[in-house]
Amino acid sequence: MADAVFRITDLRKSFGPTQVLGGVSLELHAGEVTVLMGANGAGKSTLVRIVSGVYDRDGGTITLDGKDFAPASPAEAIRAGVVTVHQNINDGVVVALDVATNLTLDRLNGAGAKFLYNPRRVRRQAREVAARMGLDVDLDAEIGKLSLADRQMVAIARAMAHEPKVLILDEPTSSLSSAEANRLFSVVDRLRERGVAILYISHRMSDIRRLADRIVSLRDGRITGLFDVKPLDYEGAVNAMLGQKINLSQVAVKDADRTVFSVENLSLAGHARPFSLKLGDGEVVAITGLVGVGKTALAETLFGLRRPLGGSMQMRGRSYAPRSTADAIAAGVFLVAKDRAENGIVKDFNVYENMSLPFLDRISRFGVSRRRAERATARASIAELGIVCRTERDDMATLSGGNQQKTMVARWMSQPANLFILDEPFQGVDIAARRDIATKLRASAAGRATLIFVTEIDEALETADRILVMSEHTIVGEHRNAEVDIDRLLAEIAGQPVRGAA
Ligand code: ADP
Ligand code: MG
């Protein structure tokens, strides 16, 4: 067993009344990759920010090589040998400078370096750093012009120029393609061989399988599992991350009537196995799976935002091949997009206008009386979904996150749909709003097929008649919500070969 180079004991942190880390203990070993797994909001980035000297801790101890480690600033952490590549990539590079300068920035900043600035030497050192990392980018390029992946590589290379003992990577692949991720993995392999203790934060199973020597699971600011026996128990790690206290459904499960919508041999990515599925009238189907397994790719394919690589789709017996969102909307396919701040709400518009936005042409065509009817519909939605606002003319920006989300749901429910899709509808929504939305979805389900994409299993169990599991851009499991086999569900999410299957 390798040495514990870095040891965190009973680390605690609160923001105001909210406890984010409730006594976290964890060790890192030289020459090993420890993966820290946790759902969104578990506290991973907060842990990283404390360790890297960005935030103060409220309590707990950290030691590096047995000595107390309490960096007062990020620069101090780096000097001590603890280097971090933060989740927000631009924290690691200076966008206005070129690659060579970024790679040597910390040396330039170091003691005595100020009066020795020498462009030729900067370039030579940058070349050395780049070569050691197998980094292949134009040293003269301005960082702002590089792809995210290249920026990330520069940030890592810059970090590695310090010869660190501990390297922390916070969700480094979240915006990388799979080829780019592979490049990153070989860099991580190289550093592991050189004896660096690595903390790799991710909830992507493919990364974890590729890299992990040990896995630590974090849920709600507490360590819920440590897995270090080979072969690693990925299923147990996912279970620990998502929580064993999953309540089995209280949903009154309905079985589907006739099929409204189906896909056949749909292919979402080059390496992915094609899949087929059928969605019935009145049915609410949840698709679950970890971040990055293709849920959003499928949602966007259904909504005409991207073309499938192969296969076909059928709506009520007719071929459905949308080339745009307008095609999708015309076919009665509506999407409540993930990340409503970027994709959904218009802050300058009021609640009513936000609700009727995609249908404005239909409404204005019918003139004033129609508009009045639409305002009445908006008032009814406000009442039904329990949207907290004074009137339908309130500015969108004055509503809370949960109420903005309800407005987005109301927008797409104000017209009859054939297929109603919601991508992470419960993200950033409080429990009461989540229940209101789920109840309304189920109550209004007749006459259409409803599809929700959720990462959290609980949300699927609380809302759906049927649960499908996605992994590696394909459907790998199916459960009727009345008889969910939680062990099998978790195994499928973890991408584990299912026992008993071929
Ligand atoms: P993760 O990286 O696991 O997704 P984070 O550490 O970013 O989680 O966040 C954990 C929780 O702490 C979240 O509920 C988040 O809203 C809260 N949080 C993080 N940073 C701050 C901050 N600076 N002020 C207040 N709350 C914060
Ligand atoms: Mg984070």
Short mmCIF file of C-alpha atoms and ligand atoms in Angstrom, two decimals:
data_model
loop_
_atom_site.label_atom_id
_atom_site.label_comp_id
_atom_site.label_asym_id
_atom_site.label_seq_id
_atom_site.Cartn_x
_atom_site.Cartn_y
_atom_site.Cartn_z
CA MET A 1 0.00 0.00 0.00
CA ALA A 2 1.30 3.43 -0.97
CA ASP A 3 1.99 6.21 1.54
CA ALA A 4 -0.64 8.75 2.46
CA VAL A 5 1.05 11.88 1.14
CA PHE A 6 -1.93 14.05 1.80
CA ARG A 7 -4.38 13.58 4.62
CA ILE A 8 -7.61 15.51 5.22
CA THR A 9 -9.28 14.95 8.58
CA ASP A 10 -12.73 16.08 9.68
CA LEU A 11 -12.91 19.02 7.28
CA ARG A 12 -15.91 21.27 7.89
CA LYS A 13 -17.35 24.24 5.99
CA SER A 14 -20.61 26.17 6.06
CA PHE A 15 -21.85 29.09 4.02
CA GLY A 16 -24.13 31.02 6.35
CA PRO A 17 -26.57 28.53 7.82
CA THR A 18 -25.88 25.93 5.14
CA GLN A 19 -23.41 23.22 6.04
CA VAL A 20 -21.65 22.12 2.85
CA LEU A 21 -18.92 19.89 4.31
CA GLY A 22 -19.87 18.02 7.47
CA GLY A 23 -16.59 16.48 8.59
CA VAL A 24 -14.82 15.04 5.54
CA SER A 25 -11.80 12.75 5.97
CA LEU A 26 -9.81 11.41 3.05
CA GLU A 27 -6.23 10.48 2.10
CA LEU A 28 -4.28 10.59 -1.12
CA HIS A 29 -1.43 8.21 -1.91
CA ALA A 30 1.67 8.77 -4.02
CA GLY A 31 1.36 7.29 -7.50
CA GLU A 32 -2.36 6.67 -7.19
CA VAL A 33 -5.47 8.25 -8.65
CA THR A 34 -8.15 8.69 -6.01
CA VAL A 35 -11.48 9.49 -7.63
CA LEU A 36 -13.88 11.63 -5.63
CA MET A 37 -17.42 10.93 -6.83
CA GLY A 38 -20.44 12.97 -5.87
CA ALA A 39 -23.65 14.32 -7.41
CA ASN A 40 -24.05 18.02 -8.20
CA GLY A 41 -23.98 20.07 -5.02
CA ALA A 42 -22.36 17.33 -2.91
CA GLY A 43 -19.56 19.73 -1.95
CA LYS A 44 -16.72 18.56 -4.20
CA SER A 45 -15.67 21.97 -5.50
CA THR A 46 -15.90 23.46 -2.00
CA LEU A 47 -13.48 20.80 -0.77
CA VAL A 48 -11.14 21.61 -3.65
CA ARG A 49 -11.29 25.34 -2.99
CA ILE A 50 -10.35 24.85 0.65
CA VAL A 51 -7.47 22.53 -0.15
CA SER A 52 -6.15 24.92 -2.81
CA GLY A 53 -6.19 27.95 -0.53
CA VAL A 54 -9.16 29.73 -2.10
CA TYR A 55 -11.52 29.34 0.88
CA ASP A 56 -10.87 29.15 4.62
CA ARG A 57 -12.10 26.08 6.46
CA ASP A 58 -14.32 26.18 9.53
CA GLY A 59 -12.62 23.17 11.11
CA GLY A 60 -10.50 20.08 10.51
CA THR A 61 -6.85 19.40 9.72
CA ILE A 62 -4.87 18.78 6.55
CA THR A 63 -1.34 17.39 6.41
CA LEU A 64 1.11 17.18 3.52
CA ASP A 65 3.96 14.71 4.08
CA GLY A 66 2.94 14.61 7.72
CA LYS A 67 3.26 18.36 8.20
CA ASP A 68 0.40 20.73 8.84
CA PHE A 69 -0.93 22.23 5.61
CA ALA A 70 -2.98 25.43 5.84
CA PRO A 71 -2.42 27.55 2.72
CA ALA A 72 -3.40 31.19 3.13
CA SER A 73 -3.63 31.69 -0.63
CA PRO A 74 -3.60 29.69 -3.87
CA ALA A 75 0.01 30.74 -4.48
CA GLU A 76 1.02 29.32 -1.12
CA ALA A 77 -0.68 25.99 -1.86
CA ILE A 78 1.17 25.77 -5.17
CA ARG A 79 4.53 26.59 -3.57
CA ALA A 80 3.92 23.81 -1.05
CA GLY A 81 3.36 21.35 -3.93
CA VAL A 82 -0.43 21.12 -4.08
CA VAL A 83 -1.62 22.10 -7.53
CA THR A 84 -5.23 22.42 -8.62
CA VAL A 85 -6.97 22.64 -11.94
CA HIS A 86 -10.33 24.14 -11.08
CA GLN A 87 -13.66 23.21 -12.58
CA ASN A 88 -13.99 26.61 -14.20
CA ILE A 89 -11.21 26.33 -16.73
CA ASN A 90 -10.48 30.02 -17.06
CA ASP A 91 -9.34 30.01 -13.44
CA GLY A 92 -6.22 28.21 -14.66
CA VAL A 93 -5.13 30.39 -17.55
CA VAL A 94 -4.81 34.07 -18.39
CA VAL A 95 -6.95 34.45 -21.47
CA ALA A 96 -5.28 37.59 -22.83
CA LEU A 97 -1.77 36.07 -22.92
CA ASP A 98 -0.24 33.61 -25.32
CA VAL A 99 0.42 29.95 -24.57
CA ALA A 100 4.15 30.31 -23.89
CA THR A 101 3.64 33.06 -21.34
CA ASN A 102 0.87 31.11 -19.64
CA LEU A 103 3.05 28.04 -19.35
CA THR A 104 5.79 29.95 -17.57
CA LEU A 105 3.63 32.46 -15.74
CA ASP A 106 4.41 31.23 -12.28
CA ARG A 107 8.15 31.30 -12.88
CA LEU A 108 7.85 34.81 -14.20
CA ASN A 109 6.07 35.69 -11.00
CA GLY A 110 8.56 33.95 -8.80
CA ALA A 111 11.06 35.77 -6.63
CA GLY A 112 13.83 37.50 -8.58
CA ALA A 113 12.24 36.85 -11.94
CA LYS A 114 10.68 40.24 -12.46
CA PHE A 115 13.66 42.09 -13.89
CA LEU A 116 14.79 39.17 -15.99
CA TYR A 117 11.89 38.94 -18.40
CA ASN A 118 13.38 37.53 -21.53
CA PRO A 119 11.02 36.47 -24.30
CA ARG A 120 13.47 33.99 -25.76
CA ARG A 121 13.93 32.27 -22.42
CA VAL A 122 10.18 32.23 -21.83
CA ARG A 123 9.73 30.39 -25.10
CA ARG A 124 12.50 27.90 -24.37
CA GLN A 125 11.08 27.09 -20.94
CA ALA A 126 7.57 26.89 -22.36
CA ARG A 127 8.82 24.44 -24.97
CA GLU A 128 10.36 22.28 -22.26
CA VAL A 129 7.17 22.28 -20.21
CA ALA A 130 5.08 21.50 -23.28
CA ALA A 131 7.36 18.64 -24.35
CA ARG A 132 7.36 17.06 -20.91
CA MET A 133 3.57 17.01 -20.98
CA GLY A 134 3.25 15.84 -24.56
CA LEU A 135 1.39 19.09 -25.21
CA ASP A 136 0.98 19.90 -28.88
CA VAL A 137 -0.26 23.47 -29.25
CA ASP A 138 1.01 26.59 -30.93
CA LEU A 139 3.03 28.42 -28.28
CA ASP A 140 2.30 31.78 -29.90
CA ALA A 141 -1.46 31.35 -29.95
CA GLU A 142 -3.52 33.56 -27.70
CA ILE A 143 -5.24 31.43 -25.06
CA GLY A 144 -8.63 32.94 -25.82
CA LYS A 145 -8.41 31.48 -29.34
CA LEU A 146 -7.74 27.90 -28.20
CA SER A 147 -10.37 25.20 -27.79
CA LEU A 148 -11.50 24.43 -24.26
CA ALA A 149 -9.51 21.20 -24.38
CA ASP A 150 -6.30 22.95 -25.34
CA ARG A 151 -6.88 25.59 -22.67
CA GLN A 152 -7.33 22.82 -20.16
CA MET A 153 -4.11 21.15 -21.29
CA VAL A 154 -2.27 24.45 -20.90
CA ALA A 155 -3.71 24.90 -17.41
CA ILE A 156 -2.59 21.39 -16.45
CA ALA A 157 0.83 21.84 -18.04
CA ARG A 158 1.18 25.14 -16.23
CA ALA A 159 0.27 23.42 -12.99
CA MET A 160 2.76 20.63 -13.66
CA ALA A 161 5.61 23.04 -14.23
CA HIS A 162 5.71 23.21 -10.42
CA GLU A 163 6.60 19.53 -9.99
CA PRO A 164 3.73 19.04 -7.57
CA LYS A 165 3.31 16.26 -5.04
CA VAL A 166 -0.45 16.52 -5.17
CA LEU A 167 -2.52 17.28 -8.25
CA ILE A 168 -6.24 17.98 -8.03
CA LEU A 169 -8.43 17.94 -11.14
CA ASP A 170 -12.02 19.14 -10.62
CA GLU A 171 -14.29 17.60 -13.30
CA PRO A 172 -11.71 18.14 -16.02
CA THR A 173 -13.54 16.29 -18.78
CA SER A 174 -16.93 17.95 -18.42
CA SER A 175 -16.43 19.95 -21.60
CA LEU A 176 -14.04 17.69 -23.51
CA SER A 177 -14.73 15.43 -26.49
CA SER A 178 -13.78 11.79 -26.05
CA ALA A 179 -10.55 12.18 -28.08
CA GLU A 180 -9.59 15.15 -25.92
CA ALA A 181 -10.44 13.26 -22.77
CA ASN A 182 -8.16 10.44 -23.92
CA ARG A 183 -5.30 12.90 -24.26
CA LEU A 184 -5.95 14.05 -20.72
CA PHE A 185 -6.02 10.47 -19.45
CA SER A 186 -2.56 9.76 -20.86
CA VAL A 187 -1.24 12.86 -19.13
CA VAL A 188 -2.75 11.64 -15.86
CA ASP A 189 -1.15 8.21 -16.44
CA ARG A 190 2.22 9.84 -16.93
CA LEU A 191 1.94 11.83 -13.70
CA ARG A 192 0.80 8.81 -11.75
CA GLU A 193 3.92 6.98 -12.91
CA ARG A 194 6.00 9.88 -11.68
CA GLY A 195 4.56 9.36 -8.20
CA VAL A 196 2.18 12.30 -8.02
CA ALA A 197 -0.80 11.78 -5.68
CA ILE A 198 -3.86 12.64 -7.78
CA LEU A 199 -7.37 13.57 -6.70
CA TYR A 200 -9.64 13.25 -9.70
CA ILE A 201 -13.15 14.59 -9.32
CA SER A 202 -15.78 13.21 -11.62
CA HIS A 203 -19.10 11.50 -11.78
CA ARG A 204 -18.53 10.13 -15.25
CA MET A 205 -18.31 6.35 -15.13
CA SER A 206 -16.15 6.06 -18.23
CA ASP A 207 -13.48 8.37 -16.73
CA ILE A 208 -13.65 6.59 -13.42
CA ARG A 209 -13.26 3.12 -14.91
CA ARG A 210 -10.32 4.33 -16.96
CA LEU A 211 -8.41 6.05 -14.16
CA ALA A 212 -9.42 5.12 -10.64
CA ASP A 213 -7.12 3.24 -8.26
CA ARG A 214 -9.47 4.06 -5.39
CA ILE A 215 -12.91 5.69 -5.22
CA VAL A 216 -14.31 7.87 -2.46
CA SER A 217 -18.02 8.76 -2.59
CA LEU A 218 -19.33 12.05 -1.24
CA ARG A 219 -22.98 12.80 -0.63
CA ASP A 220 -24.38 15.96 0.99
CA GLY A 221 -20.98 16.93 2.38
CA ARG A 222 -20.14 13.59 3.95
CA ILE A 223 -18.00 10.66 2.83
CA THR A 224 -20.39 7.77 2.22
CA GLY A 225 -18.01 5.14 0.89
CA LEU A 226 -14.38 4.18 0.27
CA PHE A 227 -13.60 1.57 -2.38
CA ASP A 228 -9.99 0.43 -2.77
CA VAL A 229 -10.15 -3.31 -3.31
CA LYS A 230 -9.59 -4.49 -6.89
CA PRO A 231 -11.69 -5.04 -8.87
CA LEU A 232 -13.29 -1.80 -7.75
CA ASP A 233 -16.94 -1.95 -6.78
CA TYR A 234 -18.29 0.73 -9.14
CA GLU A 235 -21.87 -0.17 -8.37
CA GLY A 236 -21.25 0.28 -4.65
CA ALA A 237 -19.62 3.64 -5.32
CA VAL A 238 -22.61 4.87 -7.33
CA ASN A 239 -24.92 3.59 -4.65
CA ALA A 240 -22.95 5.45 -1.97
CA MET A 241 -22.95 8.62 -4.07
CA LEU A 242 -26.67 8.59 -4.79
CA GLY A 243 -27.74 7.34 -1.37
CA GLN A 244 -29.10 4.02 -0.19
CA LYS A 245 -32.17 5.65 1.25
CA ILE A 246 -33.96 5.66 -2.08
CA ASN A 247 -37.68 5.43 -1.38
CA LEU A 248 -39.53 3.13 -3.63
CA SER A 249 -42.16 4.85 -5.63
CA GLN A 250 -45.52 6.07 -4.38
CA VAL A 251 -46.58 6.82 -7.92
CA ALA A 252 -49.78 5.11 -9.08
CA VAL A 253 -48.20 3.51 -12.11
CA LYS A 254 -50.20 3.43 -15.33
CA ASP A 255 -49.39 1.17 -18.21
CA ALA A 256 -49.18 2.79 -21.59
CA ASP A 257 -51.99 2.90 -24.08
CA ARG A 258 -51.21 2.84 -27.78
CA THR A 259 -47.82 4.09 -28.90
CA VAL A 260 -47.58 7.80 -29.67
CA PHE A 261 -43.92 8.06 -30.45
CA SER A 262 -41.18 5.59 -31.25
CA VAL A 263 -37.56 5.46 -32.35
CA GLU A 264 -35.91 2.61 -34.15
CA ASN A 265 -32.20 1.81 -34.15
CA LEU A 266 -31.37 5.37 -33.20
CA SER A 267 -27.65 6.07 -33.06
CA LEU A 268 -26.45 9.06 -31.03
CA ALA A 269 -22.67 8.68 -31.21
CA GLY A 270 -20.13 6.85 -33.34
CA HIS A 271 -19.18 4.33 -30.68
CA ALA A 272 -22.68 3.87 -29.26
CA ARG A 273 -24.97 0.89 -29.75
CA PRO A 274 -28.21 1.89 -31.56
CA PHE A 275 -31.41 1.55 -29.55
CA SER A 276 -35.18 1.53 -30.01
CA LEU A 277 -37.95 2.70 -27.75
CA LYS A 278 -41.70 3.27 -27.70
CA LEU A 279 -43.59 5.89 -25.71
CA GLY A 280 -47.30 5.45 -25.09
CA ASP A 281 -50.23 7.81 -24.75
CA GLY A 282 -50.60 9.04 -21.18
CA GLU A 283 -47.30 7.58 -20.09
CA VAL A 284 -44.59 9.47 -18.17
CA VAL A 285 -41.20 7.93 -18.91
CA ALA A 286 -38.01 8.95 -17.11
CA ILE A 287 -34.59 8.47 -18.62
CA THR A 288 -31.89 8.41 -15.99
CA GLY A 289 -28.12 8.03 -16.05
CA LEU A 290 -25.05 9.91 -14.93
CA VAL A 291 -23.92 13.24 -16.36
CA GLY A 292 -22.45 12.91 -19.85
CA VAL A 293 -24.08 9.63 -20.91
CA GLY A 294 -26.10 11.19 -23.73
CA LYS A 295 -29.35 12.30 -22.13
CA THR A 296 -29.10 15.83 -23.47
CA ALA A 297 -27.97 14.50 -26.88
CA LEU A 298 -31.16 12.43 -27.07
CA ALA A 299 -33.35 15.34 -25.90
CA GLU A 300 -31.80 17.59 -28.55
CA THR A 301 -32.22 14.95 -31.25
CA LEU A 302 -35.90 14.60 -30.44
CA PHE A 303 -36.33 18.38 -30.51
CA GLY A 304 -34.65 18.94 -33.89
CA LEU A 305 -31.51 20.54 -32.48
CA ARG A 306 -29.25 17.79 -33.76
CA ARG A 307 -29.48 15.01 -36.32
CA PRO A 308 -29.09 11.36 -35.27
CA LEU A 309 -26.21 9.41 -36.83
CA GLY A 310 -28.62 6.68 -37.84
CA GLY A 311 -32.06 5.21 -37.28
CA SER A 312 -35.54 6.63 -37.59
CA MET A 313 -38.30 8.21 -35.51
CA GLN A 314 -42.06 7.93 -35.84
CA MET A 315 -44.79 10.19 -34.52
CA ARG A 316 -48.29 8.69 -34.49
CA GLY A 317 -47.33 6.30 -37.27
CA ARG A 318 -45.68 8.88 -39.50
CA SER A 319 -42.01 9.46 -40.07
CA TYR A 320 -40.60 12.21 -37.86
CA ALA A 321 -37.28 13.79 -38.89
CA PRO A 322 -37.17 17.37 -37.60
CA ARG A 323 -34.56 19.63 -39.18
CA SER A 324 -35.15 22.46 -36.72
CA THR A 325 -36.95 23.26 -33.50
CA ALA A 326 -39.66 24.86 -35.63
CA ASP A 327 -40.24 21.45 -37.28
CA ALA A 328 -40.37 19.84 -33.85
CA ILE A 329 -42.84 22.38 -32.46
CA ALA A 330 -45.01 22.05 -35.59
CA ALA A 331 -45.14 18.28 -34.94
CA GLY A 332 -46.20 18.91 -31.34
CA VAL A 333 -42.82 18.06 -29.80
CA PHE A 334 -42.02 20.50 -27.00
CA LEU A 335 -38.89 20.70 -24.88
CA VAL A 336 -38.36 22.33 -21.51
CA ALA A 337 -34.61 22.77 -21.87
CA LYS A 338 -32.02 22.17 -19.22
CA ASP A 339 -30.50 25.30 -17.79
CA ARG A 340 -33.47 27.60 -18.09
CA ALA A 341 -31.34 30.72 -17.57
CA GLU A 342 -29.49 30.09 -20.83
CA ASN A 343 -32.02 28.25 -22.93
CA GLY A 344 -35.42 29.20 -21.72
CA ILE A 345 -36.54 32.30 -19.96
CA VAL A 346 -36.42 35.81 -21.34
CA LYS A 347 -35.72 38.04 -18.36
CA ASP A 348 -37.00 41.22 -20.03
CA PHE A 349 -40.39 39.68 -20.70
CA ASN A 350 -43.16 39.26 -18.19
CA VAL A 351 -44.58 35.94 -17.01
CA TYR A 352 -47.39 35.83 -19.55
CA GLU A 353 -45.11 36.68 -22.47
CA ASN A 354 -42.65 34.02 -21.39
CA MET A 355 -45.44 31.46 -21.32
CA SER A 356 -46.69 32.23 -24.81
CA LEU A 357 -43.35 32.96 -26.48
CA PRO A 358 -43.04 29.99 -28.88
CA PHE A 359 -46.68 30.38 -29.88
CA LEU A 360 -46.76 34.14 -30.44
CA ASP A 361 -47.31 33.79 -34.18
CA ARG A 362 -50.30 31.54 -33.64
CA ILE A 363 -51.70 33.91 -31.06
CA SER A 364 -51.24 37.19 -32.93
CA ARG A 365 -52.81 35.65 -36.02
CA PHE A 366 -56.03 35.43 -34.09
CA GLY A 367 -55.95 38.99 -32.83
CA VAL A 368 -56.94 40.67 -29.61
CA SER A 369 -59.61 38.28 -28.42
CA ARG A 370 -57.19 35.38 -28.77
CA ARG A 371 -54.57 37.30 -26.80
CA ARG A 372 -57.06 37.87 -24.02
CA ALA A 373 -57.79 34.15 -23.97
CA GLU A 374 -54.07 33.45 -23.72
CA ARG A 375 -53.77 35.74 -20.74
CA ALA A 376 -56.60 33.84 -19.11
CA THR A 377 -54.74 30.58 -19.83
CA ALA A 378 -51.63 32.07 -18.23
CA ARG A 379 -53.62 32.99 -15.11
CA ALA A 380 -54.99 29.47 -14.95
CA SER A 381 -51.47 27.99 -15.22
CA ILE A 382 -50.25 30.31 -12.49
CA ALA A 383 -53.01 29.04 -10.22
CA GLU A 384 -52.62 25.37 -11.15
CA LEU A 385 -48.87 25.19 -10.80
CA GLY A 386 -48.83 27.48 -7.77
CA ILE A 387 -46.52 30.02 -9.41
CA VAL A 388 -45.79 32.71 -6.83
CA CYS A 389 -46.17 36.12 -8.49
CA ARG A 390 -48.53 39.07 -8.19
CA THR A 391 -49.97 38.94 -11.70
CA GLU A 392 -49.17 37.41 -15.07
CA ARG A 393 -47.57 40.76 -15.96
CA ASP A 394 -44.78 40.50 -13.37
CA ASP A 395 -41.25 40.64 -14.74
CA MET A 396 -39.68 37.23 -15.07
CA ALA A 397 -36.56 38.41 -13.23
CA THR A 398 -38.56 38.97 -10.04
CA LEU A 399 -39.48 35.27 -9.72
CA SER A 400 -37.51 32.68 -7.71
CA GLY A 401 -35.76 29.79 -9.52
CA GLY A 402 -38.55 27.34 -8.72
CA ASN A 403 -41.20 29.73 -10.02
CA GLN A 404 -39.24 30.46 -13.18
CA GLN A 405 -39.02 26.73 -13.81
CA LYS A 406 -42.78 26.35 -13.28
CA THR A 407 -43.29 29.13 -15.83
CA MET A 408 -41.18 27.20 -18.35
CA VAL A 409 -43.27 24.08 -17.74
CA ALA A 410 -46.45 26.14 -18.07
CA ARG A 411 -45.18 27.63 -21.33
CA TRP A 412 -45.03 24.27 -23.02
CA MET A 413 -48.18 22.95 -21.39
CA SER A 414 -50.36 25.78 -22.62
CA GLN A 415 -50.73 24.03 -25.99
CA PRO A 416 -51.48 20.34 -26.55
CA ALA A 417 -48.33 18.30 -27.26
CA ASN A 418 -47.73 14.93 -28.86
CA LEU A 419 -44.40 14.48 -27.11
CA PHE A 420 -43.51 16.61 -24.09
CA ILE A 421 -39.83 16.48 -23.12
CA LEU A 422 -38.29 17.95 -19.98
CA ASP A 423 -34.50 17.95 -19.55
CA GLU A 424 -33.56 18.10 -15.83
CA PRO A 425 -36.78 19.90 -14.88
CA PHE A 426 -36.03 19.68 -11.17
CA GLN A 427 -32.55 21.17 -11.17
CA GLY A 428 -32.31 24.16 -8.84
CA VAL A 429 -35.93 23.73 -7.79
CA ASP A 430 -37.05 23.34 -4.17
CA ILE A 431 -38.94 20.25 -3.02
CA ALA A 432 -42.35 21.89 -2.95
CA ALA A 433 -41.99 23.19 -6.51
CA ARG A 434 -40.69 19.79 -7.62
CA ARG A 435 -43.79 18.10 -6.22
CA ASP A 436 -46.10 20.68 -7.88
CA ILE A 437 -44.43 20.14 -11.24
CA ALA A 438 -44.49 16.32 -10.98
CA THR A 439 -48.15 16.31 -9.95
CA LYS A 440 -49.12 18.58 -12.83
CA LEU A 441 -47.12 16.49 -15.32
CA ARG A 442 -48.86 13.29 -14.27
CA ALA A 443 -52.32 14.83 -14.06
CA SER A 444 -52.09 16.25 -17.58
CA ALA A 445 -50.37 13.27 -19.22
CA ALA A 446 -53.30 11.89 -21.24
CA GLY A 447 -53.20 12.60 -24.97
CA ARG A 448 -49.43 12.82 -25.25
CA ALA A 449 -46.22 10.99 -24.36
CA THR A 450 -44.10 12.60 -21.65
CA LEU A 451 -40.37 12.09 -21.35
CA ILE A 452 -38.21 13.48 -18.54
CA PHE A 453 -34.43 13.33 -18.31
CA VAL A 454 -33.12 13.22 -14.74
CA THR A 455 -29.75 12.39 -13.20
CA GLU A 456 -31.18 11.83 -9.72
CA ILE A 457 -32.91 8.46 -9.38
CA ASP A 458 -35.31 9.77 -6.73
CA GLU A 459 -36.74 12.21 -9.26
CA ALA A 460 -37.43 9.37 -11.68
CA LEU A 461 -39.02 7.24 -8.96
CA GLU A 462 -41.27 10.12 -7.85
CA THR A 463 -42.51 11.05 -11.31
CA ALA A 464 -42.48 8.26 -13.86
CA ASP A 465 -44.49 5.21 -14.88
CA ARG A 466 -41.45 3.69 -16.51
CA ILE A 467 -37.73 4.28 -16.01
CA LEU A 468 -35.11 3.78 -18.71
CA VAL A 469 -31.39 3.83 -17.97
CA MET A 470 -28.87 5.44 -20.28
CA SER A 471 -25.16 4.68 -20.36
CA GLU A 472 -22.60 5.30 -23.09
CA HIS A 473 -25.18 7.00 -25.33
CA THR A 474 -27.56 4.06 -25.43
CA ILE A 475 -30.44 2.59 -23.42
CA VAL A 476 -29.17 -0.20 -21.18
CA GLY A 477 -32.11 -0.92 -18.91
CA GLU A 478 -35.84 -0.59 -18.44
CA HIS A 479 -38.00 -0.76 -15.29
CA ARG A 480 -41.72 -0.50 -14.69
CA ASN A 481 -41.89 1.89 -11.73
CA ALA A 482 -44.12 -0.45 -9.74
CA GLU A 483 -41.41 -3.09 -9.61
CA VAL A 484 -38.04 -1.40 -9.77
CA ASP A 485 -35.07 -3.57 -8.94
CA ILE A 486 -32.84 -0.93 -7.33
CA ASP A 487 -29.73 -3.11 -7.42
CA ARG A 488 -30.14 -3.74 -11.12
CA LEU A 489 -30.95 -0.06 -11.73
CA LEU A 490 -27.75 1.03 -9.97
CA ALA A 491 -25.69 -1.58 -11.79
CA GLU A 492 -27.03 -0.31 -15.10
CA ILE A 493 -26.26 3.30 -14.18
CA ALA A 494 -22.73 2.27 -13.24
CA GLY A 495 -22.42 0.57 -16.64
CA GLN A 496 -21.74 -2.73 -14.89
CA PRO A 497 -22.37 -5.88 -16.92
CA VAL A 498 -25.65 -7.07 -15.47
CA ARG A 499 -25.52 -10.45 -13.75
CA GLY A 500 -27.44 -13.10 -15.61
CA ALA A 501 -27.43 -11.14 -18.86
CA ALA A 502 -25.43 -12.32 -21.84
P1 ADP B 1 -20.15 20.18 -6.24
O1 ADP B 1 -18.83 20.68 -6.74
O2 ADP B 1 -20.08 18.85 -5.56
O3 ADP B 1 -21.22 20.20 -7.30
P2 ADP B 1 -20.12 22.59 -4.62
O4 ADP B 1 -19.02 22.42 -3.66
O5 ADP B 1 -19.89 23.48 -5.78
O6 ADP B 1 -20.67 21.18 -5.08
O7 ADP B 1 -21.39 23.15 -3.85
C1 ADP B 1 -21.92 22.52 -2.70
C2 ADP B 1 -22.99 23.40 -2.09
O8 ADP B 1 -22.40 24.58 -1.56
C3 ADP B 1 -24.04 23.86 -3.08
O9 ADP B 1 -25.31 23.79 -2.45
C4 ADP B 1 -23.64 25.28 -3.37
O10 ADP B 1 -24.77 26.05 -3.70
C5 ADP B 1 -23.02 25.73 -2.06
N1 ADP B 1 -21.98 26.74 -2.27
C6 ADP B 1 -20.81 26.56 -2.94
N2 ADP B 1 -20.08 27.70 -2.92
C7 ADP B 1 -20.80 28.60 -2.23
C8 ADP B 1 -20.58 29.98 -1.85
N3 ADP B 1 -19.46 30.62 -2.18
N4 ADP B 1 -21.55 30.58 -1.12
C9 ADP B 1 -22.67 29.92 -0.77
N5 ADP B 1 -22.95 28.64 -1.09
C10 ADP B 1 -22.02 27.98 -1.81
MG MG B 2 -18.16 21.18 -8.62
#
